[in-house]
Amino acid sequence: MTIHKKFNPDAFKDREIVNRLTQEIKLLAARMAPLKIMHICGGHENAIVRYAIRQFLPAHIKVIAGPGCPVCVCPVESIDEAITLALLPGVTLLTFGDILRVPATNSSLEEARVNGGSVKVVYSPLDAIKLAQHSPQQTFVFFSVGFETTAAGIAGLIHSGVPENLFFLIANRYMPPVLKLLMEVHDDSLQGFLLAGHATAITGLGVYDFMRDEFKLPCATAGFEPVDILLAIRELLTLIKNDQHQVINCYSRVIKNEGNLIAQKCLKEVFDLKPGVWRGIDKVEDSAYVLKDKYAFLDARKQLACKPSYPPQAHHPSCLCHRVMLGEVEPQDCKLFKKACTPSKPFGPCMVSPEGTCHVRYSYSEIKIDSL
């Protein structure tokens, strides 16, 4: 079944199409052994829970959440640096709103603002340009958190030129290398991956060919509506059943197989890829975007005093966010979930962002299948 890109967007929530896909999935899965598929996108987890997608699947077909929330994987060390900068005289830290309440070692950016730090929420990196131009006597630092999509926007901004009083604290991560770590963690118990639609729109499909060549596993890009996700699951099950290992595009109305070539060129111009820490998980090779030497004059780590005076603490000892992000446990397996840890008082990063698995499960826990 093909959903034509010229259809009304509401077609991707159409109950009849959802029911047809569900029946096709059930037929495909009828004689398949139990299997696990992992998605690596917080937007997918939000959609899967909000639309009760798991309730449409046979019980032996599991779709588990991986480290797809950019706020959740942001290293605590980077947030500590951002807090340190926000408390410096004459410095204003600019960032997106979903990072404000993420707990760091001693506090959060929100608490730093309450304690006199200068922190402003922006909705686009372009807002940082406007603020820096409007107040040239003030020093601004944009704290950049996210995956390929956000990194591409920052690269474009830097490549175009920015005001002299604007610096960047980069904590962006590149997704493909973490799949190798996930395969080690799960000891070959994963049978396929749903790839993040937004990030793959930048990188294209080719950067995941190693999953086909090295691990002999299929991957499928997916959009964010019920039909998008079920369609990608159906295609993955078809590949698994036929012992095929392609990387396929199930979100062609947005993603080109080669990705966004202009964005890729800009990323290569501005950033190097270095080993980088994923919060509570591990250091992952070639996964951290780092400003090239020729852009060192914009690097807040090199130009400003951002090193905290205290050692970092990765997570609360009772918090299982790191294991939730690895897909090893479910949020309800954590004794803090919905009790001590809630969106109004988060113990870990997964309870903060709308893309965090714990936040999503907390917010939509009562939604049932008839809500579609």
mmCIF file of C-alpha atoms in Angstrom:
data_model
loop_
_atom_site.group_PDB
_atom_site.id
_atom_site.type_symbol
_atom_site.label_atom_id
_atom_site.label_comp_id
_atom_site.label_asym_id
_atom_site.label_seq_id
_atom_site.Cartn_x
_atom_site.Cartn_y
_atom_site.Cartn_z
ATOM 1 C CA MET A 1 0.000 0.000 0.000
ATOM 2 C CA THR A 2 1.338 3.417 -0.979
ATOM 3 C CA ILE A 3 0.207 6.695 0.573
ATOM 4 C CA HIS A 4 0.637 9.330 -2.127
ATOM 5 C CA LYS A 5 2.417 12.467 -0.990
ATOM 6 C CA LYS A 6 -0.319 14.676 -2.516
ATOM 7 C CA PHE A 7 -2.983 13.262 -0.208
ATOM 8 C CA ASN A 8 -4.414 15.454 2.487
ATOM 9 C CA PRO A 9 -2.214 15.204 5.600
ATOM 10 C CA ASP A 10 -5.226 13.840 7.486
ATOM 11 C CA ALA A 11 -4.841 10.670 5.425
ATOM 12 C CA PHE A 12 -1.916 9.758 7.629
ATOM 13 C CA LYS A 13 -4.323 9.477 10.569
ATOM 14 C CA ASP A 14 -7.094 7.767 8.632
ATOM 15 C CA ARG A 15 -8.694 4.975 10.677
ATOM 16 C CA GLU A 16 -9.425 2.807 7.633
ATOM 17 C CA ILE A 17 -5.796 2.922 6.495
ATOM 18 C CA VAL A 18 -4.622 2.257 10.060
ATOM 19 C CA ASN A 19 -6.900 -0.781 10.273
ATOM 20 C CA ARG A 20 -5.641 -2.134 6.936
ATOM 21 C CA LEU A 21 -2.031 -1.744 7.999
ATOM 22 C CA THR A 22 -2.800 -3.370 11.334
ATOM 23 C CA GLN A 23 -4.302 -6.406 9.630
ATOM 24 C CA GLU A 24 -1.316 -6.667 7.284
ATOM 25 C CA ILE A 25 1.057 -6.505 10.257
ATOM 26 C CA LYS A 26 -0.880 -9.233 12.064
ATOM 27 C CA LEU A 27 -0.760 -11.494 9.006
ATOM 28 C CA LEU A 28 2.969 -10.911 8.581
ATOM 29 C CA ALA A 29 3.686 -11.534 12.253
ATOM 30 C CA ALA A 30 1.437 -14.586 12.623
ATOM 31 C CA ARG A 31 4.231 -17.109 12.114
ATOM 32 C CA MET A 32 7.153 -14.990 13.232
ATOM 33 C CA ALA A 33 9.081 -15.578 16.424
ATOM 34 C CA PRO A 34 8.995 -12.851 19.094
ATOM 35 C CA LEU A 35 11.136 -9.901 18.042
ATOM 36 C CA LYS A 36 12.188 -6.429 19.084
ATOM 37 C CA ILE A 37 12.412 -3.319 16.942
ATOM 38 C CA MET A 38 13.986 -0.177 18.371
ATOM 39 C CA HIS A 39 13.186 3.389 17.405
ATOM 40 C CA ILE A 40 15.742 6.131 18.078
ATOM 41 C CA CYS A 41 13.583 9.241 18.036
ATOM 42 C CA GLY A 42 11.792 10.995 20.890
ATOM 43 C CA GLY A 43 9.218 12.255 18.420
ATOM 44 C CA HIS A 44 8.424 8.655 17.517
ATOM 45 C CA GLU A 45 7.952 7.681 21.152
ATOM 46 C CA ASN A 46 5.623 10.632 21.639
ATOM 47 C CA ALA A 47 3.551 9.633 18.602
ATOM 48 C CA ILE A 48 3.596 5.896 19.394
ATOM 49 C CA VAL A 49 2.238 6.463 22.904
ATOM 50 C CA ARG A 50 -0.071 9.362 22.049
ATOM 51 C CA TYR A 51 -1.739 7.344 19.285
ATOM 52 C CA ALA A 52 -1.587 4.037 21.200
ATOM 53 C CA ILE A 53 0.337 2.411 18.346
ATOM 54 C CA ARG A 54 1.660 -0.438 20.491
ATOM 55 C CA GLN A 55 -1.922 -1.543 21.122
ATOM 56 C CA PHE A 56 -2.274 -2.188 17.385
ATOM 57 C CA LEU A 57 0.634 -4.624 17.318
ATOM 58 C CA PRO A 58 0.685 -8.358 18.115
ATOM 59 C CA ALA A 59 1.957 -8.987 21.639
ATOM 60 C CA HIS A 60 5.142 -10.689 20.428
ATOM 61 C CA ILE A 61 6.191 -7.686 18.293
ATOM 62 C CA LYS A 62 7.891 -5.185 20.594
ATOM 63 C CA VAL A 63 8.806 -1.631 19.638
ATOM 64 C CA ILE A 64 11.160 -0.270 22.280
ATOM 65 C CA ALA A 65 12.442 3.255 22.794
ATOM 66 C CA GLY A 66 16.129 4.065 22.377
ATOM 67 C CA PRO A 67 18.234 7.195 23.013
ATOM 68 C CA GLY A 68 16.254 9.465 20.710
ATOM 69 C CA CYS A 69 15.641 12.436 22.999
ATOM 70 C CA PRO A 70 18.341 15.095 22.414
ATOM 71 C CA VAL A 71 17.778 16.754 25.776
ATOM 72 C CA CYS A 72 18.059 13.390 27.526
ATOM 73 C CA VAL A 73 21.439 12.453 26.041
ATOM 74 C CA CYS A 74 22.963 15.902 26.542
ATOM 75 C CA PRO A 75 25.991 15.374 28.841
ATOM 76 C CA VAL A 76 25.581 16.664 32.373
ATOM 77 C CA GLU A 77 29.022 18.245 31.947
ATOM 78 C CA SER A 78 27.651 20.442 29.142
ATOM 79 C CA ILE A 79 24.712 21.626 31.239
ATOM 80 C CA ASP A 80 27.107 22.372 34.103
ATOM 81 C CA GLU A 81 29.149 24.475 31.661
ATOM 82 C CA ALA A 82 26.010 26.289 30.506
ATOM 83 C CA ILE A 83 25.069 27.064 34.111
ATOM 84 C CA THR A 84 28.584 28.366 34.790
ATOM 85 C CA LEU A 85 28.364 30.666 31.771
ATOM 86 C CA ALA A 86 24.907 31.929 32.735
ATOM 87 C CA LEU A 87 26.281 33.032 36.109
ATOM 88 C CA LEU A 88 29.182 34.994 34.620
ATOM 89 C CA PRO A 89 28.800 38.810 34.742
ATOM 90 C CA GLY A 90 27.924 40.248 31.351
ATOM 91 C CA VAL A 91 27.032 36.867 29.802
ATOM 92 C CA THR A 92 23.571 35.788 28.694
ATOM 93 C CA LEU A 93 22.969 32.144 27.865
ATOM 94 C CA LEU A 94 20.487 31.449 25.070
ATOM 95 C CA THR A 95 18.920 28.048 24.523
ATOM 96 C CA PHE A 96 15.726 26.129 23.775
ATOM 97 C CA GLY A 97 13.129 25.764 26.509
ATOM 98 C CA ASP A 98 13.188 21.997 26.938
ATOM 99 C CA ILE A 99 16.724 22.001 28.354
ATOM 100 C CA LEU A 100 15.970 24.488 31.150
ATOM 101 C CA ARG A 101 14.670 22.031 33.726
ATOM 102 C CA VAL A 102 17.024 19.128 33.041
ATOM 103 C CA PRO A 103 18.859 18.321 36.293
ATOM 104 C CA ALA A 104 22.621 18.776 36.169
ATOM 105 C CA THR A 105 25.139 18.150 38.967
ATOM 106 C CA ASN A 106 23.958 20.735 41.496
ATOM 107 C CA SER A 107 21.043 22.506 39.818
ATOM 108 C CA SER A 108 19.441 23.244 36.459
ATOM 109 C CA LEU A 109 19.470 26.204 34.109
ATOM 110 C CA GLU A 110 16.061 27.177 35.461
ATOM 111 C CA GLU A 111 17.433 27.249 39.000
ATOM 112 C CA ALA A 112 20.477 29.189 37.807
ATOM 113 C CA ARG A 113 18.132 31.819 36.373
ATOM 114 C CA VAL A 114 16.252 32.037 39.666
ATOM 115 C CA ASN A 115 19.603 32.507 41.414
ATOM 116 C CA GLY A 116 20.549 35.477 39.268
ATOM 117 C CA GLY A 117 21.927 33.838 36.156
ATOM 118 C CA SER A 118 21.068 35.351 32.776
ATOM 119 C CA VAL A 119 19.217 32.710 30.751
ATOM 120 C CA LYS A 120 16.855 33.406 27.867
ATOM 121 C CA VAL A 121 14.755 30.944 25.904
ATOM 122 C CA VAL A 122 14.820 31.341 22.125
ATOM 123 C CA TYR A 123 12.724 29.582 19.517
ATOM 124 C CA SER A 124 15.311 29.677 16.737
ATOM 125 C CA PRO A 125 19.056 30.241 16.471
ATOM 126 C CA LEU A 126 18.128 33.255 14.367
ATOM 127 C CA ASP A 127 16.783 34.825 17.571
ATOM 128 C CA ALA A 128 20.334 34.646 18.942
ATOM 129 C CA ILE A 129 21.566 36.730 16.017
ATOM 130 C CA LYS A 130 18.913 39.378 16.631
ATOM 131 C CA LEU A 131 19.624 39.587 20.364
ATOM 132 C CA ALA A 132 23.376 39.870 19.821
ATOM 133 C CA GLN A 133 22.908 42.580 17.209
ATOM 134 C CA HIS A 134 20.518 44.510 19.451
ATOM 135 C CA SER A 135 22.860 44.483 22.481
ATOM 136 C CA PRO A 136 26.447 44.586 21.155
ATOM 137 C CA GLN A 137 27.849 45.418 24.608
ATOM 138 C CA GLN A 138 26.516 42.113 26.009
ATOM 139 C CA THR A 139 28.115 38.693 25.515
ATOM 140 C CA PHE A 140 25.738 35.975 24.341
ATOM 141 C CA VAL A 141 26.273 32.213 24.252
ATOM 142 C CA PHE A 142 23.960 29.919 22.334
ATOM 143 C CA PHE A 143 23.774 26.512 24.033
ATOM 144 C CA SER A 144 23.119 24.120 21.162
ATOM 145 C CA VAL A 145 21.556 20.750 21.991
ATOM 146 C CA GLY A 146 20.164 18.298 19.470
ATOM 147 C CA PHE A 147 20.958 15.851 16.717
ATOM 148 C CA GLU A 148 21.739 16.372 13.029
ATOM 149 C CA THR A 149 18.760 18.631 12.402
ATOM 150 C CA THR A 150 19.743 21.239 14.992
ATOM 151 C CA ALA A 151 23.441 20.928 14.171
ATOM 152 C CA ALA A 152 22.724 21.696 10.515
ATOM 153 C CA GLY A 153 20.922 24.907 11.451
ATOM 154 C CA ILE A 154 23.807 26.022 13.653
ATOM 155 C CA ALA A 155 26.315 25.160 10.931
ATOM 156 C CA GLY A 156 24.392 27.264 8.443
ATOM 157 C CA LEU A 157 24.284 30.172 10.857
ATOM 158 C CA ILE A 158 28.016 30.039 11.606
ATOM 159 C CA HIS A 159 28.932 29.598 7.966
ATOM 160 C CA SER A 160 26.951 32.723 7.091
ATOM 161 C CA GLY A 161 28.679 34.799 9.784
ATOM 162 C CA VAL A 162 27.539 35.882 13.245
ATOM 163 C CA PRO A 163 28.027 38.968 15.455
ATOM 164 C CA GLU A 164 31.319 39.230 17.349
ATOM 165 C CA ASN A 165 29.544 39.063 20.716
ATOM 166 C CA LEU A 166 27.857 35.717 20.013
ATOM 167 C CA PHE A 167 29.547 32.441 20.989
ATOM 168 C CA PHE A 168 28.439 28.806 20.882
ATOM 169 C CA LEU A 169 28.438 26.029 23.461
ATOM 170 C CA ILE A 170 28.007 22.947 21.288
ATOM 171 C CA ALA A 171 26.490 19.761 22.716
ATOM 172 C CA ASN A 172 25.037 18.326 19.497
ATOM 173 C CA ARG A 173 25.262 14.616 18.793
ATOM 174 C CA TYR A 174 25.391 12.576 15.569
ATOM 175 C CA MET A 175 23.081 9.579 15.693
ATOM 176 C CA PRO A 176 24.450 6.760 13.455
ATOM 177 C CA PRO A 177 27.456 5.679 15.621
ATOM 178 C CA VAL A 178 25.281 5.021 18.682
ATOM 179 C CA LEU A 179 23.548 2.163 16.846
ATOM 180 C CA LYS A 180 26.761 0.151 17.137
ATOM 181 C CA LEU A 181 26.723 0.643 20.892
ATOM 182 C CA LEU A 182 23.061 -0.375 21.053
ATOM 183 C CA MET A 183 23.843 -3.601 19.218
ATOM 184 C CA GLU A 184 26.507 -4.394 21.832
ATOM 185 C CA VAL A 185 24.187 -3.565 24.733
ATOM 186 C CA HIS A 186 21.376 -5.730 23.398
ATOM 187 C CA ASP A 187 23.654 -8.589 22.408
ATOM 188 C CA ASP A 188 22.037 -9.106 18.992
ATOM 189 C CA SER A 189 18.499 -9.233 20.430
ATOM 190 C CA LEU A 190 17.308 -6.397 18.180
ATOM 191 C CA GLN A 191 15.927 -7.326 14.765
ATOM 192 C CA GLY A 192 15.564 -3.865 13.200
ATOM 193 C CA PHE A 193 15.496 -0.112 13.685
ATOM 194 C CA LEU A 194 13.057 2.688 12.963
ATOM 195 C CA LEU A 195 15.232 5.647 11.979
ATOM 196 C CA ALA A 196 14.485 9.216 13.002
ATOM 197 C CA GLY A 197 12.680 11.057 10.235
ATOM 198 C CA HIS A 198 14.033 14.546 10.899
ATOM 199 C CA ALA A 199 17.668 13.525 11.347
ATOM 200 C CA THR A 200 17.612 11.248 8.301
ATOM 201 C CA ALA A 201 16.210 14.101 6.225
ATOM 202 C CA ILE A 202 19.605 15.738 6.776
ATOM 203 C CA THR A 203 21.962 12.750 6.514
ATOM 204 C CA GLY A 204 20.155 10.569 4.028
ATOM 205 C CA LEU A 205 20.031 6.769 4.232
ATOM 206 C CA GLY A 206 23.586 5.901 3.218
ATOM 207 C CA VAL A 207 25.088 6.683 6.636
ATOM 208 C CA TYR A 208 23.201 3.638 7.977
ATOM 209 C CA ASP A 209 24.504 1.165 5.390
ATOM 210 C CA PHE A 210 26.774 -0.300 8.073
ATOM 211 C CA MET A 211 23.662 -1.765 9.705
ATOM 212 C CA ARG A 212 23.042 -3.738 6.530
ATOM 213 C CA ASP A 213 26.671 -4.653 5.854
ATOM 214 C CA GLU A 214 28.042 -5.234 9.360
ATOM 215 C CA PHE A 215 25.032 -6.287 11.424
ATOM 216 C CA LYS A 216 22.758 -7.727 8.711
ATOM 217 C CA LEU A 217 19.762 -5.821 10.081
ATOM 218 C CA PRO A 218 17.090 -3.822 8.254
ATOM 219 C CA CYS A 219 16.308 -0.184 9.022
ATOM 220 C CA ALA A 220 13.396 1.985 7.914
ATOM 221 C CA THR A 221 12.874 5.716 8.148
ATOM 222 C CA ALA A 222 9.493 6.707 9.527
ATOM 223 C CA GLY A 223 7.377 9.822 9.804
ATOM 224 C CA PHE A 224 5.362 10.846 12.832
ATOM 225 C CA GLU A 225 1.726 10.059 12.085
ATOM 226 C CA PRO A 226 0.032 6.710 12.854
ATOM 227 C CA VAL A 227 0.076 5.604 9.228
ATOM 228 C CA ASP A 228 3.747 6.583 8.880
ATOM 229 C CA ILE A 229 4.804 4.492 11.852
ATOM 230 C CA LEU A 230 2.639 1.454 11.067
ATOM 231 C CA LEU A 231 3.763 1.528 7.443
ATOM 232 C CA ALA A 232 7.428 1.514 8.503
ATOM 233 C CA ILE A 233 6.789 -1.336 10.964
ATOM 234 C CA ARG A 234 5.043 -3.327 8.255
ATOM 235 C CA GLU A 235 7.963 -2.816 5.879
ATOM 236 C CA LEU A 236 10.471 -3.787 8.563
ATOM 237 C CA LEU A 237 8.552 -6.977 9.337
ATOM 238 C CA THR A 238 8.468 -7.807 5.633
ATOM 239 C CA LEU A 239 12.244 -7.405 5.416
ATOM 240 C CA ILE A 240 12.799 -9.450 8.581
ATOM 241 C CA LYS A 241 10.507 -12.228 7.392
ATOM 242 C CA ASN A 242 12.337 -12.404 4.052
ATOM 243 C CA ASP A 243 15.772 -12.193 5.720
ATOM 244 C CA GLN A 244 16.562 -8.969 3.862
ATOM 245 C CA HIS A 245 18.760 -6.232 5.301
ATOM 246 C CA GLN A 246 18.056 -3.067 3.341
ATOM 247 C CA VAL A 247 17.885 0.466 4.664
ATOM 248 C CA ILE A 248 14.608 1.746 3.250
ATOM 249 C CA ASN A 249 12.788 5.060 3.057
ATOM 250 C CA CYS A 250 9.198 4.997 4.361
ATOM 251 C CA TYR A 251 8.997 8.797 4.671
ATOM 252 C CA SER A 252 9.660 9.791 1.077
ATOM 253 C CA ARG A 253 7.341 12.789 1.173
ATOM 254 C CA VAL A 254 10.001 14.441 3.391
ATOM 255 C CA ILE A 255 13.235 12.456 3.013
ATOM 256 C CA LYS A 256 15.373 12.085 -0.082
ATOM 257 C CA ASN A 257 17.521 8.969 -0.060
ATOM 258 C CA GLU A 258 20.650 11.122 -0.416
ATOM 259 C CA GLY A 259 19.472 13.541 2.291
ATOM 260 C CA ASN A 260 19.989 17.294 2.232
ATOM 261 C CA LEU A 261 23.261 17.771 0.369
ATOM 262 C CA ILE A 262 23.494 21.484 1.139
ATOM 263 C CA ALA A 263 23.102 20.839 4.870
ATOM 264 C CA GLN A 264 25.660 18.020 4.730
ATOM 265 C CA LYS A 265 28.198 20.298 3.044
ATOM 266 C CA CYS A 266 27.628 22.967 5.660
ATOM 267 C CA LEU A 267 28.041 20.498 8.526
ATOM 268 C CA LYS A 268 31.352 19.288 7.097
ATOM 269 C CA GLU A 269 32.506 22.876 6.676
ATOM 270 C CA VAL A 270 31.807 23.894 10.292
ATOM 271 C CA PHE A 271 32.128 20.744 12.422
ATOM 272 C CA ASP A 272 34.415 17.805 13.053
ATOM 273 C CA LEU A 273 33.062 14.604 14.566
ATOM 274 C CA LYS A 274 34.864 13.529 17.741
ATOM 275 C CA PRO A 275 34.198 11.003 20.538
ATOM 276 C CA GLY A 276 31.425 12.322 22.745
ATOM 277 C CA VAL A 277 29.605 11.369 25.938
ATOM 278 C CA TRP A 278 25.910 10.472 25.773
ATOM 279 C CA ARG A 279 24.485 11.196 29.210
ATOM 280 C CA GLY A 280 24.442 8.147 31.440
ATOM 281 C CA ILE A 281 25.277 5.855 28.519
ATOM 282 C CA ASP A 282 28.875 5.973 27.341
ATOM 283 C CA LYS A 283 31.391 7.789 25.197
ATOM 284 C CA VAL A 284 30.542 7.096 21.566
ATOM 285 C CA GLU A 285 33.143 7.405 18.828
ATOM 286 C CA ASP A 286 32.627 10.038 16.114
ATOM 287 C CA SER A 287 29.317 11.168 17.588
ATOM 288 C CA ALA A 288 30.015 14.661 18.992
ATOM 289 C CA TYR A 289 29.879 17.740 16.792
ATOM 290 C CA VAL A 290 32.889 19.937 17.588
ATOM 291 C CA LEU A 291 33.667 23.299 15.984
ATOM 292 C CA LYS A 292 36.602 23.147 13.601
ATOM 293 C CA ASP A 293 39.764 24.985 14.580
ATOM 294 C CA LYS A 294 39.038 27.814 12.160
ATOM 295 C CA TYR A 295 35.886 28.547 14.166
ATOM 296 C CA ALA A 296 37.595 28.376 17.561
ATOM 297 C CA PHE A 297 36.961 32.113 17.996
ATOM 298 C CA LEU A 298 33.255 31.250 18.368
ATOM 299 C CA ASP A 299 33.750 28.344 20.776
ATOM 300 C CA ALA A 300 32.565 29.291 24.275
ATOM 301 C CA ARG A 301 34.688 26.524 25.769
ATOM 302 C CA LYS A 302 37.823 28.121 24.350
ATOM 303 C CA GLN A 303 36.926 31.794 24.671
ATOM 304 C CA LEU A 304 35.064 32.012 27.990
ATOM 305 C CA ALA A 305 35.496 30.657 31.517
ATOM 306 C CA CYS A 306 32.893 27.900 31.476
ATOM 307 C CA LYS A 307 34.606 25.093 33.391
ATOM 308 C CA PRO A 308 32.651 24.372 36.623
ATOM 309 C CA SER A 309 34.470 24.284 39.953
ATOM 310 C CA TYR A 310 32.920 20.900 40.847
ATOM 311 C CA PRO A 311 33.048 17.395 39.335
ATOM 312 C CA PRO A 312 30.000 16.228 37.356
ATOM 313 C CA GLN A 313 27.456 13.738 38.657
ATOM 314 C CA ALA A 314 25.790 11.882 35.818
ATOM 315 C CA HIS A 315 22.475 10.918 37.435
ATOM 316 C CA HIS A 316 20.616 10.426 40.693
ATOM 317 C CA PRO A 317 21.616 7.008 42.110
ATOM 318 C CA SER A 318 18.023 5.724 42.048
ATOM 319 C CA CYS A 319 17.192 7.138 38.598
ATOM 320 C CA LEU A 320 17.074 4.654 35.711
ATOM 321 C CA CYS A 321 17.006 7.216 32.868
ATOM 322 C CA HIS A 322 20.246 5.885 31.434
ATOM 323 C CA ARG A 323 18.804 2.357 31.192
ATOM 324 C CA VAL A 324 15.503 3.658 29.806
ATOM 325 C CA MET A 325 17.425 5.426 27.025
ATOM 326 C CA LEU A 326 19.263 2.218 26.205
ATOM 327 C CA GLY A 327 15.976 0.325 25.959
ATOM 328 C CA GLU A 328 16.997 -2.020 28.785
ATOM 329 C CA VAL A 329 14.069 -1.143 31.080
ATOM 330 C CA GLU A 330 10.695 0.565 30.874
ATOM 331 C CA PRO A 331 9.926 3.754 32.836
ATOM 332 C CA GLN A 332 7.611 1.834 35.179
ATOM 333 C CA ASP A 333 10.589 -0.313 36.207
ATOM 334 C CA CYS A 334 12.061 2.728 37.959
ATOM 335 C CA LYS A 335 10.871 3.065 41.558
ATOM 336 C CA LEU A 336 10.893 6.874 41.212
ATOM 337 C CA PHE A 337 8.564 6.962 38.181
ATOM 338 C CA LYS A 338 5.271 8.747 38.895
ATOM 339 C CA LYS A 339 6.142 8.865 42.589
ATOM 340 C CA ALA A 340 9.116 11.004 43.518
ATOM 341 C CA CYS A 341 9.836 11.732 39.836
ATOM 342 C CA THR A 342 7.191 13.699 37.912
ATOM 343 C CA PRO A 343 7.316 16.402 35.209
ATOM 344 C CA SER A 344 6.998 19.053 37.924
ATOM 345 C CA LYS A 345 9.881 17.512 39.886
ATOM 346 C CA PRO A 346 12.092 15.481 37.543
ATOM 347 C CA PHE A 347 14.923 13.397 38.912
ATOM 348 C CA GLY A 348 16.313 12.585 35.471
ATOM 349 C CA PRO A 349 16.277 14.052 31.955
ATOM 350 C CA CYS A 350 13.763 11.551 30.547
ATOM 351 C CA MET A 351 10.993 13.133 32.635
ATOM 352 C CA VAL A 352 11.634 16.682 31.359
ATOM 353 C CA SER A 353 11.290 16.903 27.607
ATOM 354 C CA PRO A 354 8.081 16.027 25.710
ATOM 355 C CA GLU A 355 10.355 13.681 23.746
ATOM 356 C CA GLY A 356 11.659 11.944 26.873
ATOM 357 C CA THR A 357 10.326 8.418 27.286
ATOM 358 C CA CYS A 358 9.360 8.882 30.950
ATOM 359 C CA HIS A 359 7.593 12.186 30.266
ATOM 360 C CA VAL A 360 5.688 10.655 27.358
ATOM 361 C CA ARG A 361 4.605 7.590 29.351
ATOM 362 C CA TYR A 362 3.582 9.821 32.265
ATOM 363 C CA SER A 363 1.562 12.197 30.078
ATOM 364 C CA TYR A 364 -0.289 9.671 27.912
ATOM 365 C CA SER A 365 -0.521 6.646 30.179
ATOM 366 C CA GLU A 366 -4.336 6.478 30.090
ATOM 367 C CA ILE A 367 -4.792 6.764 26.328
ATOM 368 C CA LYS A 368 -6.496 3.723 24.830
ATOM 369 C CA ILE A 369 -6.886 2.405 21.319
ATOM 370 C CA ASP A 370 -10.258 4.062 20.679
ATOM 371 C CA SER A 371 -8.683 7.523 20.952
ATOM 372 C CA LEU A 372 -7.595 7.399 17.317
#
